[in-house]
Amino acid sequence: MTSVLDLYFQLCAIEVTCESASVMAATLANGGICPITGERILSPEAVRNTLSLMHSCGMYDFSGQFAFHVGLPAKSGVAGGILLVVPNVMGIMCWSPPLDKLGNSVRGIQFCTDLVELFNFHNYDNLRHFAKKHDPRREGGDQRVKSVINLLFAAYTGDVSALRRFALSSMDMEQRDYDSRTALHVAAAEGHLEVVRFLLEACKVNPVPEDRWGNTPLDEAVQFGHHDVVSVLQQYQEKYTPPDGSDDKMSNEKNLDSLL
């Protein structure tokens, strides 16, 4: 008992700054490897056990509500600090002395709440189907490249089912490759009328995007002699107006729902 209490009081006496504590949090987020030095500080098992405890009881009597609303492992202190870990992403240290009645930083809790409202970091946020939250983990160059390749290949092969899945998963259907060509360019060049109709009617894509040579999807359809595609593109070009806000977004969602 004496040795346990001695260790506890030593831990309670540790003094940190926001900078040093953020490195601790980042080390936990990085599987026990310090992101500054690259040195392994903690074993994977120790990291897992520590994060489990932080998630279940790191915020005093507020731990249950914090796990429900924020869904991330965290540890607060009566000095006004909150050490927050987003596993495999980053670690954060907040410091703001005003405390609530449970001994947690008021502004720190508000920051954590706002963070998971903006990003899908909550432990039970869906990582594939989300509309209002951002996922910085999917913003890497490799992911964007794969997204463009999948989109343009589906347009090239005339795979409307794949395009429908992409649209329902909130993919940008106007993504461009290194030549600034869109899925509509490719579908028009290949003469895939159903793909062209889907992109224009359901996804409401711009019917007149220009690639690096100044060619539009209509130019592609004319060049390759796809007269039915030419007619559809001309029809939509005449009545196309650029989107101006939320009303257009709601209209797009309604169009997609009708194609399920």
Coordinates of C-alpha atoms in Angstrom, one line a residue, residues 27-245:
T27 CA 3.2 9.8 -27.9
L28 CA 0.0 8.0 -26.7
A29 CA -1.7 8.8 -30.0
N30 CA 1.4 7.4 -31.9
G31 CA 1.4 4.0 -30.2
G32 CA 4.0 4.9 -27.6
I33 CA 6.6 6.3 -30.0
C34 CA 7.6 9.9 -29.4
P35 CA 6.8 11.9 -32.5
I36 CA 9.7 14.3 -31.8
T37 CA 12.5 11.9 -31.3
G38 CA 11.1 8.7 -32.9
E39 CA 12.0 6.8 -29.7
R40 CA 9.7 4.1 -28.3
I41 CA 8.7 5.3 -24.8
L42 CA 5.8 3.0 -24.0
S43 CA 4.8 -0.5 -25.2
P44 CA 1.7 -0.9 -27.3
E45 CA 0.0 -2.8 -24.4
A46 CA 0.8 0.1 -22.0
V47 CA -0.7 2.6 -24.5
R48 CA -3.8 0.5 -24.9
N49 CA -4.3 0.2 -21.2
T50 CA -3.7 3.8 -20.5
L51 CA -6.1 5.0 -23.2
S52 CA -8.7 2.6 -21.9
L53 CA -8.5 4.0 -18.4
M54 CA -8.5 7.6 -19.8
H55 CA -11.6 6.9 -21.8
S56 CA -13.5 5.3 -18.8
C57 CA -12.4 7.4 -15.9
G58 CA -10.1 10.2 -16.9
M59 CA -12.5 13.1 -16.4
Y60 CA -13.5 12.5 -12.8
D61 CA -17.3 12.2 -12.3
F62 CA -17.8 13.6 -15.8
S63 CA -16.2 10.7 -17.5
G64 CA -19.4 9.0 -18.5
Q65 CA -20.8 12.1 -20.2
F66 CA -17.5 12.9 -21.7
A67 CA -17.3 9.4 -23.3
F68 CA -20.8 9.8 -24.6
H69 CA -20.5 13.3 -26.1
V70 CA -16.8 13.4 -27.1
G71 CA -15.9 9.7 -27.3
L72 CA -12.1 10.2 -27.0
P73 CA -9.7 9.2 -24.2
A74 CA -8.8 12.3 -22.1
K75 CA -7.3 13.2 -18.7
S76 CA -8.2 16.4 -16.8
G77 CA -6.5 18.0 -13.9
V78 CA -7.6 20.5 -11.2
A79 CA -5.0 23.0 -12.5
G80 CA -7.2 23.5 -15.6
G81 CA -5.6 21.2 -18.1
I82 CA -7.1 18.5 -20.3
L83 CA -4.9 16.1 -22.2
L84 CA -6.9 14.7 -25.2
V85 CA -5.8 11.8 -27.4
V86 CA -7.1 11.1 -30.9
P87 CA -5.6 7.6 -31.4
N88 CA -3.4 7.2 -34.5
V89 CA -4.0 10.9 -35.3
M90 CA -2.8 13.4 -32.8
G91 CA -2.6 14.5 -29.1
I92 CA -3.8 17.8 -27.7
M93 CA -3.2 19.6 -24.4
C94 CA -5.6 22.4 -23.4
W95 CA -5.2 24.7 -20.4
S96 CA -7.8 27.0 -19.1
P97 CA -8.0 27.4 -15.3
P98 CA -11.8 28.1 -14.8
L99 CA -13.2 24.8 -13.5
D100 CA -16.8 23.5 -13.3
K101 CA -18.2 21.9 -10.2
L102 CA -16.6 18.5 -11.1
G103 CA -13.1 19.9 -11.3
N104 CA -12.8 20.0 -15.1
S105 CA -11.8 23.0 -17.3
V106 CA -15.0 24.6 -18.7
R107 CA -13.3 25.9 -21.8
G108 CA -11.4 22.7 -22.3
I109 CA -14.5 20.6 -22.3
Q110 CA -16.1 23.0 -24.7
F111 CA -13.1 22.8 -27.0
C112 CA -13.3 19.0 -27.0
T113 CA -17.0 19.0 -27.8
D114 CA -16.6 21.5 -30.6
L115 CA -13.7 19.4 -32.0
V116 CA -15.8 16.3 -32.5
E117 CA -18.7 18.3 -33.8
L118 CA -16.5 19.5 -36.6
F119 CA -14.4 16.4 -37.2
N120 CA -15.5 12.7 -37.1
F121 CA -13.1 11.9 -34.3
H122 CA -15.7 10.4 -32.0
N123 CA -15.0 6.8 -31.3
Y124 CA -18.3 5.8 -32.9
D125 CA -18.5 8.2 -35.8
N126 CA -18.9 6.4 -39.1
L127 CA -15.7 6.8 -41.1
R128 CA -17.4 6.2 -44.5
H129 CA -20.8 7.8 -44.6
F130 CA -20.8 11.3 -43.1
A131 CA -22.2 14.5 -44.4
K132 CA -21.6 17.3 -42.0
K133 CA -18.2 16.3 -40.4
H134 CA -14.7 16.6 -41.9
D135 CA -12.3 13.7 -41.8
P136 CA -8.7 15.0 -42.1
R137 CA -7.6 11.4 -42.3
R138 CA -9.0 11.1 -45.8
E139 CA -7.4 14.3 -47.1
G140 CA -4.1 12.7 -48.1
G141 CA -2.8 12.8 -51.6
D142 CA -3.0 9.0 -52.0
Q143 CA -6.7 9.0 -51.1
R144 CA -7.5 11.8 -53.5
V145 CA -5.7 10.0 -56.3
K146 CA -7.6 6.8 -55.7
S147 CA -10.8 8.7 -55.6
V148 CA -10.2 10.3 -58.9
I149 CA -9.1 7.1 -60.5
N150 CA -12.1 5.2 -59.3
L151 CA -14.5 7.9 -60.4
L152 CA -13.0 8.3 -63.9
F153 CA -12.7 4.5 -64.5
A154 CA -16.3 4.0 -63.6
A155 CA -17.3 6.7 -66.1
Y156 CA -15.0 5.1 -68.7
T157 CA -16.6 1.7 -68.3
G158 CA -20.1 3.0 -68.0
D159 CA -20.6 1.6 -64.5
V160 CA -23.6 3.6 -63.3
S161 CA -24.0 1.5 -60.1
A162 CA -20.4 2.4 -59.0
L163 CA -21.1 6.1 -59.7
R164 CA -24.3 5.9 -57.7
R165 CA -22.3 4.4 -54.7
F166 CA -19.7 7.2 -55.0
A167 CA -22.4 9.9 -55.1
L168 CA -24.2 8.4 -52.1
S169 CA -20.9 8.4 -50.1
S170 CA -20.6 12.2 -50.6
M171 CA -17.8 11.9 -53.2
D172 CA -17.1 15.0 -55.3
M173 CA -18.5 14.0 -58.7
E174 CA -16.7 16.9 -60.4
Q175 CA -13.2 15.9 -59.4
R176 CA -10.5 16.4 -62.1
D177 CA -7.4 14.5 -63.1
Y178 CA -4.1 16.1 -64.0
D179 CA -5.5 17.2 -67.4
S180 CA -8.5 18.8 -65.6
R181 CA -10.8 16.2 -67.2
T182 CA -13.9 15.2 -65.3
A183 CA -16.0 12.1 -65.3
L184 CA -18.4 13.9 -67.6
H185 CA -15.6 14.4 -70.1
V186 CA -14.7 10.7 -70.1
A187 CA -18.3 9.5 -70.3
A188 CA -19.1 11.9 -73.2
A189 CA -15.9 10.7 -75.1
E190 CA -16.9 7.1 -74.6
G191 CA -20.5 7.7 -75.5
H192 CA -22.0 6.4 -72.3
L193 CA -25.4 8.1 -72.4
E194 CA -26.7 6.7 -69.1
V195 CA -23.6 7.9 -67.3
V196 CA -23.9 11.3 -68.8
R197 CA -27.6 11.5 -67.8
F198 CA -26.8 10.3 -64.2
L199 CA -24.1 12.9 -63.8
L200 CA -26.3 15.7 -65.1
E201 CA -29.6 14.7 -63.6
A202 CA -28.8 13.2 -60.3
C203 CA -25.4 14.7 -59.4
K204 CA -26.1 18.1 -61.0
V205 CA -22.5 18.4 -62.2
N206 CA -21.4 21.4 -64.3
P207 CA -22.1 20.5 -68.0
V208 CA -19.5 22.8 -69.4
P209 CA -16.2 22.2 -67.5
E210 CA -13.0 22.8 -69.6
D211 CA -10.0 20.6 -69.5
R212 CA -6.4 21.9 -69.9
W213 CA -6.9 22.2 -73.7
G214 CA -10.2 24.1 -73.3
N215 CA -12.4 21.2 -74.4
T216 CA -15.8 20.6 -72.8
P217 CA -17.7 17.3 -72.6
L218 CA -19.8 18.5 -75.6
D219 CA -16.6 18.9 -77.7
E220 CA -15.6 15.3 -76.8
A221 CA -19.0 13.9 -77.8
V222 CA -18.9 15.8 -81.1
Q223 CA -15.3 14.7 -81.9
F224 CA -16.2 11.0 -81.4
G225 CA -19.5 11.2 -83.1
H226 CA -21.8 10.4 -80.2
H227 CA -24.9 12.3 -81.4
D228 CA -27.3 11.2 -78.6
V229 CA -24.8 12.4 -76.0
V230 CA -24.4 15.7 -77.9
S231 CA -28.2 16.2 -77.8
V232 CA -28.4 15.6 -74.0
L233 CA -25.4 17.9 -73.3
Q234 CA -26.8 20.7 -75.4
Q235 CA -30.2 20.4 -73.6
Y236 CA -28.5 20.7 -70.2
Q237 CA -26.2 23.5 -71.2
E238 CA -29.2 25.7 -72.2
K239 CA -30.9 25.4 -68.8
Y240 CA -27.8 25.1 -66.5
T241 CA -27.3 27.7 -63.8
P242 CA -24.4 27.5 -61.3
P243 CA -25.4 26.3 -57.8
D244 CA -25.9 29.1 -55.2
G245 CA -26.2 27.3 -51.8

